[in-house]
Coordinates of C-alpha atoms and ligand atoms in Angstrom, one line a residue:
X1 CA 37.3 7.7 -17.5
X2 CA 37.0 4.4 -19.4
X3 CA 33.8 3.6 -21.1
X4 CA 34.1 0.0 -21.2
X5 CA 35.3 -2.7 -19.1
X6 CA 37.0 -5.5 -20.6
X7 CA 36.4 -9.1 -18.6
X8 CA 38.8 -12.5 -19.3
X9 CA 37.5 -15.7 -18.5
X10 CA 39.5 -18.3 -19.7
X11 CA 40.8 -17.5 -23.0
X12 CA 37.9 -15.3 -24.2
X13 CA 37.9 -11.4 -23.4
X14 CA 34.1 -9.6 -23.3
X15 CA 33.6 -6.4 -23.2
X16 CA 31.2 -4.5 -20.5
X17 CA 29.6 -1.1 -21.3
X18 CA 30.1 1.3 -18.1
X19 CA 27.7 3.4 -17.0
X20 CA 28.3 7.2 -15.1
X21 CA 25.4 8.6 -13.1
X22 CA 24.9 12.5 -13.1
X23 CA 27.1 12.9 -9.9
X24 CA 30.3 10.7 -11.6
X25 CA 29.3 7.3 -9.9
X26 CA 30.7 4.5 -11.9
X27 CA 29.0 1.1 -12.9
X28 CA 30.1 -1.7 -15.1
X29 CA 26.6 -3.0 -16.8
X30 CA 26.5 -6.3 -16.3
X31 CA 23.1 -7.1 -17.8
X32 CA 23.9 -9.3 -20.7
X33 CA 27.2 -10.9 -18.3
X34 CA 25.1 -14.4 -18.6
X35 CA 23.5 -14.5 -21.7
X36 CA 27.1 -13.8 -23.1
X37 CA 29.7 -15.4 -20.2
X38 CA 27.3 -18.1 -18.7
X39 CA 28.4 -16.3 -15.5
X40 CA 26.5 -14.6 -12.8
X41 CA 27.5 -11.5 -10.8
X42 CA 27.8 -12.8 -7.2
X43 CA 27.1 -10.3 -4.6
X44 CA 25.6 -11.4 -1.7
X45 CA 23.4 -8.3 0.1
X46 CA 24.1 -6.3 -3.2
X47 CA 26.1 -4.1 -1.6
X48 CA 27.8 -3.8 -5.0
X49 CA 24.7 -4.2 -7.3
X50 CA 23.1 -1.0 -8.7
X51 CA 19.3 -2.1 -8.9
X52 CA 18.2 0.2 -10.4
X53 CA 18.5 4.1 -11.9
X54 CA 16.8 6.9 -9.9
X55 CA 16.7 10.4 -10.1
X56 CA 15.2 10.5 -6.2
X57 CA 18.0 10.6 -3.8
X58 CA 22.1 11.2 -4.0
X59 CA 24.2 9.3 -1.2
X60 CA 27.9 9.7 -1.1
X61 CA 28.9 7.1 2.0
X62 CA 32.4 8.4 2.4
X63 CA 31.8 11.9 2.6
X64 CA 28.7 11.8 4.6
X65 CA 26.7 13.3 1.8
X66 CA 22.5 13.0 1.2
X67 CA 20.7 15.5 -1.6
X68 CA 17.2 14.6 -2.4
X69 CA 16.4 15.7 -6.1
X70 CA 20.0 17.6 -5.7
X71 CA 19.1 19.6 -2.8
X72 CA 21.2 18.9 0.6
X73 CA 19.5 17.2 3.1
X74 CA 21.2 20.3 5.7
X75 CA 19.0 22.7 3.8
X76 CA 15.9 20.8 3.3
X77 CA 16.3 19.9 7.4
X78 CA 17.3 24.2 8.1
X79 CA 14.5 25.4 5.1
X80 CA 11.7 22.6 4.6
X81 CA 8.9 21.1 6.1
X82 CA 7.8 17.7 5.9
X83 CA 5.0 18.0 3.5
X84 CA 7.4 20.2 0.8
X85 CA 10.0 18.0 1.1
X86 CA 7.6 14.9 0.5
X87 CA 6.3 16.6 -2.6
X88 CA 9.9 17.4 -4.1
X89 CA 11.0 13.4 -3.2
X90 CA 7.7 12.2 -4.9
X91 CA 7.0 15.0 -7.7
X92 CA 10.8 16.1 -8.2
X93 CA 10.7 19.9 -8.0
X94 CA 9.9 22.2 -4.6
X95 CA 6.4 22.7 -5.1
X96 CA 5.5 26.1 -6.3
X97 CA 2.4 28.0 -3.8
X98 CA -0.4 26.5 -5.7
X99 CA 1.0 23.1 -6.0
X100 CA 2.0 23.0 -2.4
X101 CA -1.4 23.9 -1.9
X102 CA -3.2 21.3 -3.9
X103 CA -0.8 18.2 -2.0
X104 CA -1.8 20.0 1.1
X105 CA -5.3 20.0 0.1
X106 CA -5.0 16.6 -0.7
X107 CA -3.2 15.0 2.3
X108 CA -6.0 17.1 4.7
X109 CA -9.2 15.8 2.5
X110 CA -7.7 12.1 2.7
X111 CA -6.5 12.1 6.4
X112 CA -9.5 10.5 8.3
X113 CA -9.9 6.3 8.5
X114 CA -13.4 5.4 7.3
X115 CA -15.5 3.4 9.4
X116 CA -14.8 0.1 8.0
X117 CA -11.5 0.6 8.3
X118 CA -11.6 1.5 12.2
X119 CA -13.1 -1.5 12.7
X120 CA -10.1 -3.6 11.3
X121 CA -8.3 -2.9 14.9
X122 CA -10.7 -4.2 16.7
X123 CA -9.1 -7.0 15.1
X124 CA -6.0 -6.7 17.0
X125 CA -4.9 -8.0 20.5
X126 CA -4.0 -4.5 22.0
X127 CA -0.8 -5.2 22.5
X128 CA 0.1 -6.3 19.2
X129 CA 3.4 -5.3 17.7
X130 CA 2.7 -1.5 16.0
X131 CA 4.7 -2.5 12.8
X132 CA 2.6 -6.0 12.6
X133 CA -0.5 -4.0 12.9
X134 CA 0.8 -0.9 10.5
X135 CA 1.6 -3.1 7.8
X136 CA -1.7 -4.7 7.5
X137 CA -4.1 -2.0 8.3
X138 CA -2.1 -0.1 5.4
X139 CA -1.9 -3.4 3.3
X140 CA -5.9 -3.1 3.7
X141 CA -6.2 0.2 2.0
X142 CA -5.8 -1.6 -1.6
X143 CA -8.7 -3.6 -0.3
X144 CA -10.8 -0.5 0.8
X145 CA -9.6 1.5 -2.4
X146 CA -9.5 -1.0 -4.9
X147 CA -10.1 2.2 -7.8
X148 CA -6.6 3.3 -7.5
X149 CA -4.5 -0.2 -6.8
X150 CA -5.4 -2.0 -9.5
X151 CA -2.2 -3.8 -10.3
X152 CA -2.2 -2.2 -14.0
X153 CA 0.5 0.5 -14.0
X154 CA -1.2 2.4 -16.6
X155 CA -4.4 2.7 -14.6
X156 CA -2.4 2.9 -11.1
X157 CA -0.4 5.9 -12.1
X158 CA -3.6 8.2 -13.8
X159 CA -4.7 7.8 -10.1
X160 CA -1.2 8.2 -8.7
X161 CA -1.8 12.2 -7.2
X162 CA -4.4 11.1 -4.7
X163 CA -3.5 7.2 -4.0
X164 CA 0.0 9.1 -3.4
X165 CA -1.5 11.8 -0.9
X166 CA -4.0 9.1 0.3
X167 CA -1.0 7.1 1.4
X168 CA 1.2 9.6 3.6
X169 CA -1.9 10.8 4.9
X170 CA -3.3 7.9 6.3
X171 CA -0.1 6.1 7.2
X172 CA 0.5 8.8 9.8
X173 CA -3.4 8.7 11.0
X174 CA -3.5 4.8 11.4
X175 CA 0.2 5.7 13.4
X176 CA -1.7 7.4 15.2
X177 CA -4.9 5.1 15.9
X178 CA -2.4 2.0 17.0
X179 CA -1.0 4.6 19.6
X180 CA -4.6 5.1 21.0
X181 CA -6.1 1.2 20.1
X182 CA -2.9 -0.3 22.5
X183 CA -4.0 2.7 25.2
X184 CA -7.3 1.8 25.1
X185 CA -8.4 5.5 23.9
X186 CA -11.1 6.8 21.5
X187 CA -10.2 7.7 17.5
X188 CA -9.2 10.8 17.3
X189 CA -10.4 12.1 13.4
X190 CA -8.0 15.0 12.2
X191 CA -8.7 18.6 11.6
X192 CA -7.6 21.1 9.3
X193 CA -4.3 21.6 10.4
X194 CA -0.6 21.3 9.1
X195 CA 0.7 17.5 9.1
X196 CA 2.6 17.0 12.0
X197 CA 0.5 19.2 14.4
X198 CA -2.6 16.9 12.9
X199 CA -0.7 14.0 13.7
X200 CA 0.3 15.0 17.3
X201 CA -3.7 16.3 17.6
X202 CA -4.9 12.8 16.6
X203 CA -2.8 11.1 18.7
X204 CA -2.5 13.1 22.5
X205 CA -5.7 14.9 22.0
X206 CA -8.6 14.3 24.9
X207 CA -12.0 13.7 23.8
X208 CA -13.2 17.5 25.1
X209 CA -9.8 18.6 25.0
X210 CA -7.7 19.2 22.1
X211 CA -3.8 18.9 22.2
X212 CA -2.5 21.5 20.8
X213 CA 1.6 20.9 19.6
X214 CA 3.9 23.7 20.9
X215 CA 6.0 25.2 17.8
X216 CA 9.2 23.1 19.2
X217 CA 7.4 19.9 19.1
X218 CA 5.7 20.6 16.3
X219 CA 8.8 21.5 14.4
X220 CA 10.9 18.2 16.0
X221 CA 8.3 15.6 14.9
X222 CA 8.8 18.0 11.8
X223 CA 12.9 17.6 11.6
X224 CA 12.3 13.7 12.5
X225 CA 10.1 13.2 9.6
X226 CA 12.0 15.0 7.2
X227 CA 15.0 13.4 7.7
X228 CA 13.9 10.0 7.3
X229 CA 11.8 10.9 4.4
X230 CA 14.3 8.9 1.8
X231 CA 17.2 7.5 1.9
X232 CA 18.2 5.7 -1.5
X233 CA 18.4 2.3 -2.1
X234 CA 17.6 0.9 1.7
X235 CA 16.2 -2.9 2.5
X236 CA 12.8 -1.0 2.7
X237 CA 12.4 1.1 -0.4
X238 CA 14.2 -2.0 -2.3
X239 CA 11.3 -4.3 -1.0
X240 CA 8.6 -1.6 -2.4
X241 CA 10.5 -1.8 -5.9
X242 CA 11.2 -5.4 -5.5
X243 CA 7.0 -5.7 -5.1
X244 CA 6.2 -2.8 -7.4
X245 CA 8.7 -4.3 -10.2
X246 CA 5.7 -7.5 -10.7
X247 CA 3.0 -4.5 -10.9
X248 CA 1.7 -4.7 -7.3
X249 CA -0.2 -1.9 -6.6
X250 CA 0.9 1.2 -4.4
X251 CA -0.7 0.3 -1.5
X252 CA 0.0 -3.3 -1.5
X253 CA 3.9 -2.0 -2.0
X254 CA 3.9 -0.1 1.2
X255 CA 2.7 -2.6 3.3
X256 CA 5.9 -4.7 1.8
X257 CA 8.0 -1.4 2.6
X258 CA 6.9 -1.7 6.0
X259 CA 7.6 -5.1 7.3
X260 CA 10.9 -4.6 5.6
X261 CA 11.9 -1.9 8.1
X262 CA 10.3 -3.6 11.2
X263 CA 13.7 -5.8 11.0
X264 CA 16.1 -4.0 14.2
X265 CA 18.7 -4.0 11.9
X266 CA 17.0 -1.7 9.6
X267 CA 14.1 0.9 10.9
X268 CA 13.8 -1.4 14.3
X269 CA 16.9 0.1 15.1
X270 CA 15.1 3.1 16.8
X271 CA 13.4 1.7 19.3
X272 CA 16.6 -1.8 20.2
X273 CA 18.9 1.9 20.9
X274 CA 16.6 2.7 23.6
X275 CA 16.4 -0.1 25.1
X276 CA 19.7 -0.3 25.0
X277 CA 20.5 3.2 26.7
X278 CA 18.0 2.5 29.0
X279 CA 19.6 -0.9 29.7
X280 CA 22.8 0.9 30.2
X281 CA 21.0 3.8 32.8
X282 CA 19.3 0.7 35.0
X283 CA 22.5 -1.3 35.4
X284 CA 24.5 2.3 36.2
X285 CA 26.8 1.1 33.7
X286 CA 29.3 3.6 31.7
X287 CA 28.5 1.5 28.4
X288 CA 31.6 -0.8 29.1
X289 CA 30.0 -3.9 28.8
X290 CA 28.3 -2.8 25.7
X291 CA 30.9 -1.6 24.1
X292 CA 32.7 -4.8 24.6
X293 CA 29.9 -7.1 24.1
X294 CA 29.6 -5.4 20.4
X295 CA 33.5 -5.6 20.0
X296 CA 32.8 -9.9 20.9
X297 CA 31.2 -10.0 17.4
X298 CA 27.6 -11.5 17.0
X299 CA 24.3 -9.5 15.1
X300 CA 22.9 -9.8 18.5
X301 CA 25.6 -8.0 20.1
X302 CA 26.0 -4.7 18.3
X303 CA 26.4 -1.5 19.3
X304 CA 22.6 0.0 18.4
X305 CA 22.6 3.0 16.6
X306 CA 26.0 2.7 15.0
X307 CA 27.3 1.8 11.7
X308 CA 25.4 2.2 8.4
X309 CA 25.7 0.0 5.4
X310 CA 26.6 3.0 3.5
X311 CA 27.8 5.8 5.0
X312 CA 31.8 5.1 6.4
X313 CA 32.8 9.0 7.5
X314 CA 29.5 10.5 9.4
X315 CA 25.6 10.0 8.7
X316 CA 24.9 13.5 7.6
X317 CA 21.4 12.8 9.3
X318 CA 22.7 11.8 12.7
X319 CA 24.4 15.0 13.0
X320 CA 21.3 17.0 11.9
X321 CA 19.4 14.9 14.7
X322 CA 21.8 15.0 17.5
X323 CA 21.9 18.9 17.5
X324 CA 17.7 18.7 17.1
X325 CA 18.1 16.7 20.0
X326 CA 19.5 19.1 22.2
X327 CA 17.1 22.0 21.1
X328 CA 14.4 20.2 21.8
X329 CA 15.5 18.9 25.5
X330 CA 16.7 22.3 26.2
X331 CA 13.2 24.2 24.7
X332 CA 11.2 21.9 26.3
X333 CA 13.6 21.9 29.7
X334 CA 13.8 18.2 29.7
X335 CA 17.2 16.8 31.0
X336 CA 16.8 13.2 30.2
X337 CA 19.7 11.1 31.3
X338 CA 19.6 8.6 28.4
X339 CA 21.3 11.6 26.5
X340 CA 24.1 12.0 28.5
X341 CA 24.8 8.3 28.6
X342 CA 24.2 8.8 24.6
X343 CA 26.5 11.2 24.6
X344 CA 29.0 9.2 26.4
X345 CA 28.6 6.2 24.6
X346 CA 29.3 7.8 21.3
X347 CA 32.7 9.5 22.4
X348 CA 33.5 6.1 23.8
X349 CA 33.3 4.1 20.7
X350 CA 34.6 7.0 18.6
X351 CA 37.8 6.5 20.2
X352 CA 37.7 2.6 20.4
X353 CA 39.7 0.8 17.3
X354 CA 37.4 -1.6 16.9
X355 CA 34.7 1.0 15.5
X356 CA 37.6 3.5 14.2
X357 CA 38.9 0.9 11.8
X358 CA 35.8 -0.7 10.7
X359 CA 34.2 2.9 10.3
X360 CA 31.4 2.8 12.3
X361 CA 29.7 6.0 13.5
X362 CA 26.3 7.0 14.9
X363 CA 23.6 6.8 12.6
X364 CA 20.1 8.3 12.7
X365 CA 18.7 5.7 14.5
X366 CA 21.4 7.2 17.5
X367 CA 19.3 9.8 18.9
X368 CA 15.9 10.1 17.2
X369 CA 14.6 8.3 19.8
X370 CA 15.7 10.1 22.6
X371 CA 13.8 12.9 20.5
X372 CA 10.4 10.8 20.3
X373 CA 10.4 10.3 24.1
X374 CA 10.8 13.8 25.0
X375 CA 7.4 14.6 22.8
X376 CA 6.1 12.0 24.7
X377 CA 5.8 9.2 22.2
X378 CA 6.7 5.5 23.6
X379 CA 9.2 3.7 22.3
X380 CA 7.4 0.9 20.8
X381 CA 5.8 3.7 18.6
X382 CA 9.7 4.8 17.2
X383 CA 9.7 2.5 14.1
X384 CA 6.2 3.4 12.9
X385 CA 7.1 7.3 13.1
X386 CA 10.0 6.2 11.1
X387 CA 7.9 4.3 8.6
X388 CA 5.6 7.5 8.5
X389 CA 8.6 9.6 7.4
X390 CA 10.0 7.2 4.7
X391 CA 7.1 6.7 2.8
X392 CA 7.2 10.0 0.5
X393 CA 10.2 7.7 -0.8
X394 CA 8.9 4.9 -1.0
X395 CA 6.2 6.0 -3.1
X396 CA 8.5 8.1 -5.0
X397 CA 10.4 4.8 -5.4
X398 CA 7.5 2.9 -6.7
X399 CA 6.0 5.3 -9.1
X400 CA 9.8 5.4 -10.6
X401 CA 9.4 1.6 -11.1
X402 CA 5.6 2.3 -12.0
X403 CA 6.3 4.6 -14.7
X404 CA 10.1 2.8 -16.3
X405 CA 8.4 1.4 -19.8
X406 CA 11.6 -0.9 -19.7
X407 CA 11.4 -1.8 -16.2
X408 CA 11.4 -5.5 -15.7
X409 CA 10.0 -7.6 -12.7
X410 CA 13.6 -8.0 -10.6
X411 CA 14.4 -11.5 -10.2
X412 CA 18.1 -11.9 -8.9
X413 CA 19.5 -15.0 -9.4
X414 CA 21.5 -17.2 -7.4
X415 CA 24.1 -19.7 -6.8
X416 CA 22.7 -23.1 -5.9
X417 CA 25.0 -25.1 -2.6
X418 CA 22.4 -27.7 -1.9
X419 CA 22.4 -31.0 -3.1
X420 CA 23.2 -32.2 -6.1
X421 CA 20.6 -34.3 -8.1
X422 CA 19.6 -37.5 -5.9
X423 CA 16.5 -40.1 -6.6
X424 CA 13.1 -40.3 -4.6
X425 CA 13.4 -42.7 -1.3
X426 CA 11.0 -44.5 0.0
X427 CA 9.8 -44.2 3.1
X428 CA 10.9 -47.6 4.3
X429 CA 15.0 -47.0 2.6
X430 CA 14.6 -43.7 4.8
X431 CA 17.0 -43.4 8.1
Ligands
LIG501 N1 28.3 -2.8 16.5 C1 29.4 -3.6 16.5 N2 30.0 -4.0 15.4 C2 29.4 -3.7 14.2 C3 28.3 -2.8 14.1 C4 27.8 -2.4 15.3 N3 26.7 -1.6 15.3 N4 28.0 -2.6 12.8 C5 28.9 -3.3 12.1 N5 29.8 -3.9 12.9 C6 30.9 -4.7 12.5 C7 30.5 -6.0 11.8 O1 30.3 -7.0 12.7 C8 31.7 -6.2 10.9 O2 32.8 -6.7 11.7 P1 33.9 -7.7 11.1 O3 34.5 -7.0 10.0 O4 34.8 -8.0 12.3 O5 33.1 -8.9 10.6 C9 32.1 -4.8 10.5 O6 31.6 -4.0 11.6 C10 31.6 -4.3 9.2 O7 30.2 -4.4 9.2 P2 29.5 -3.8 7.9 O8 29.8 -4.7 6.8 O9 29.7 -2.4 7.8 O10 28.0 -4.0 8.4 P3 26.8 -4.2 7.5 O11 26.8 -3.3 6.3 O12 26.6 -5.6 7.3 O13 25.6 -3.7 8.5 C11 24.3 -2.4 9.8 C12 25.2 -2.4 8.6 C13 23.6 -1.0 9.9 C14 23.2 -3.5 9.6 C15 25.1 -2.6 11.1 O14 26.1 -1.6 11.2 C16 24.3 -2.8 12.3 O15 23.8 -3.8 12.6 N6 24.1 -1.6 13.1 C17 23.3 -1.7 14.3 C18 21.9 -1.6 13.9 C19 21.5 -0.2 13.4 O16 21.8 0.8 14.0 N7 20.8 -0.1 12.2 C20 20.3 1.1 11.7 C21 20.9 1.5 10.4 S1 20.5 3.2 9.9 C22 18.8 3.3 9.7 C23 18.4 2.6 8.5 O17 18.7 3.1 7.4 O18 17.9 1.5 8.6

């Protein structure tokens, strides 16, 4: 394998370093390319651009691989929980009983939303857009915490345990409060349960009437979380490094992470593939016209829930998430017609060229939500349950950043197509 990379621009020949990464992937180091060349690496989305290295999360796009910390996401999804899996993303290790204990401790003693804080959604129109009101309300906790987000690394990361636990916990309880704000229903304050039953307690219970999760939902919302819970170098978790690299506190981080995943191309996509199945199920269509309209070309146009940046053979989550999507129906005797037409859809396009030759398969987006509406969750909810997952890796992802004593603030540069240089006008020379 060759350990440098040579690079001829006009006459003159420089030589790159390459770097491997533990699982053989390749990079030519092109950090001192401009001080040396007086060139820039263009790459436009960075598709090609390794930000950063991390130890987190292992994705192999071709062969449809994910490993978090080197374990494969099948067997954290057949063997894990949420919560363990969210400790060995942030911490790096499976937790052994007393550590798994401790987090747990943690995440239960800093579930609830302090007074103060409830009163921020009062705030809110009660049909505000969950993700605008998400990212604020968890925005606010650097404001209502201000001890552990003090934009000093050194001080942000001998507090990182409990702002850490602090974080996952309350992201899924405020999910949970925006459900109940927009339906005009009382808080909810958790008990002392497991995560996902707490967060399904806090957000169908009635106010003399607890909602207790049956195991299958309970170990759906479970599956769902778990297999969003990282997923490398995403818009998202680039935004909270992006934030964290100028020493932005945790908190203050997430909040970027989270308006980075409203976008439908990225988390959104959850909630724009229901829509469009449901679309599909009014008009009584077979998914013709959508499958044309996405061959037509146009962002606007695509075919929801299919093609990844990334992964060009399978997303190894999507087939987790399709079979979890059967169980459940079947446990729970739903038979929701938005799966067939899922279903359908997908064989469809998997034997159309247009999404053969550019590679483009289901993704997780595909069927999660047809998952989320059978436990009863609406679908403007889908990209905040998705935010709730990811952010074990996004605040893995920060404290990476947090804790690199080389890291530098990332500032990209660019290639400048404006103007060239021009002189002041007048208003009077103006046209
Ligand atoms: N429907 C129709 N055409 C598509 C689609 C689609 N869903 N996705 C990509 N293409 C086309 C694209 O127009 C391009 O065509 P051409 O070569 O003729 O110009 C070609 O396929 C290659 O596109 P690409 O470079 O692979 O796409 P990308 O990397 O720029 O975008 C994507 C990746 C996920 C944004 C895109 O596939 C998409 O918009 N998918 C639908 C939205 C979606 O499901 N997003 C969720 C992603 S998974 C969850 C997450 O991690 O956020």
């Amino acid at each position: 394998m060759a350990t440098t990379a040579q690079l001829k621009l006009d006459d003159k020949e420089y030589v790159l370093p390459v770097m491997v990464g533990t699982e053989g992937e390749k990079a030519i180091d092109t950090r001192k390319l401009r001080a040396e060349t007086g060139y820039i690496a263009y790459d436009q989305g960075y598709g090609n651009t390794g930000s950063c290295e991390s130890a987190i999360t292992y994705l192999d796009g071709d062969n449809g691989i994910l490993r978090h910390r080197g374990y494969p996401i099948e067997q954290l999804a057949q063997n894990s929980n949420f919560g363990e899996t969210a400790y060995l993303i942030i911490y790096g290790e499976l937790p052994n009983a007393a550590q798994r204990k401790a987090f747990g401790d943690l995440l239960r003693q800093h579930a609830a939303i302090e007074p103060q804080m409830q009163a921020i959604f009062q705030g809110y129109p009660k049909d505000a857009p969950p993700m605008a009101m998400l990212s604020s309300i968890v925005a606010s906790l650097a404001a209502h915490n201000p001890h552990l987000a003090t934009n000093d690394f050194e001080k942000d990361l001998k507090n990182f345990d409990l702002a850490a636990a602090m974080a996952i916990s309350k992201i899924r309880t405020i999910g949970a409060m925006i459900y109940r704000y927009q339906h005009g229903l009382p808080y909810i304050p958790p008990k002392d349960i497991p995560f996902c039953d707490n967060f399904l307690h806090m957000m169908f219970s009635e106010v003399y009437k607890d909602y207790v999760a049956a195991p299958e939902i309970s170990k759906a919302i479970n599956t769902l979380l778990l297999l969003h819970a990282d997923h490398e170098q995403n818009c998202s978790t680039s935004t909270v490094r992006m934030v964290g690299s100028s020493a932005a506190n945790l908190f203050t981080s997430l909040s970027a992470g989270i308006c980075a995943l409203s976008g439908p191309l990225h988390g959104g996509a959850n909630t724009a593939v229901m829509h469009m199945l449901q679309s599909i199920h009014d008009e009584h269509d077979d998914g013709t016209r959508f499958i044309a309209a996405a061959k037509s070309g146009g962002k606007s146009n695509r075919l929801m829930g299919f093609g990844h940046p990334v992964y060009r053979n399978f997303d190894p989550r999507a087939k987790i998430i399709g079979k979890a999507c059967e169980d459940v129906l079947n446990k729970l005797g739903i038979n929701d017609p938005l799966l067939a037409i899922a279903r359908n859809l997908e064989q469809a396009a998997l034997k159309d060229d247009y999404f053969i030759s550019r590679k483009l398969y289901p993704n997780v987006d595909f069927y999660s939500g047809i998952i989320m509406r059978a436990l009863g969750i609406p679908v403007n909810m889908f990209t905040v349950i998705f935010a709730i997952g990811r952010s074990p890796g996004w605040i893995a992802n920060w404290r990476e950043v947090a804790a690199n004593p080389k890291g530098r603030i990332y500032r990209p540069r660019q290639i400048y197509s404006g103007p060239v240089k021009r002189d002041y006008l007048p208003m009077a020379q103006r046209g």
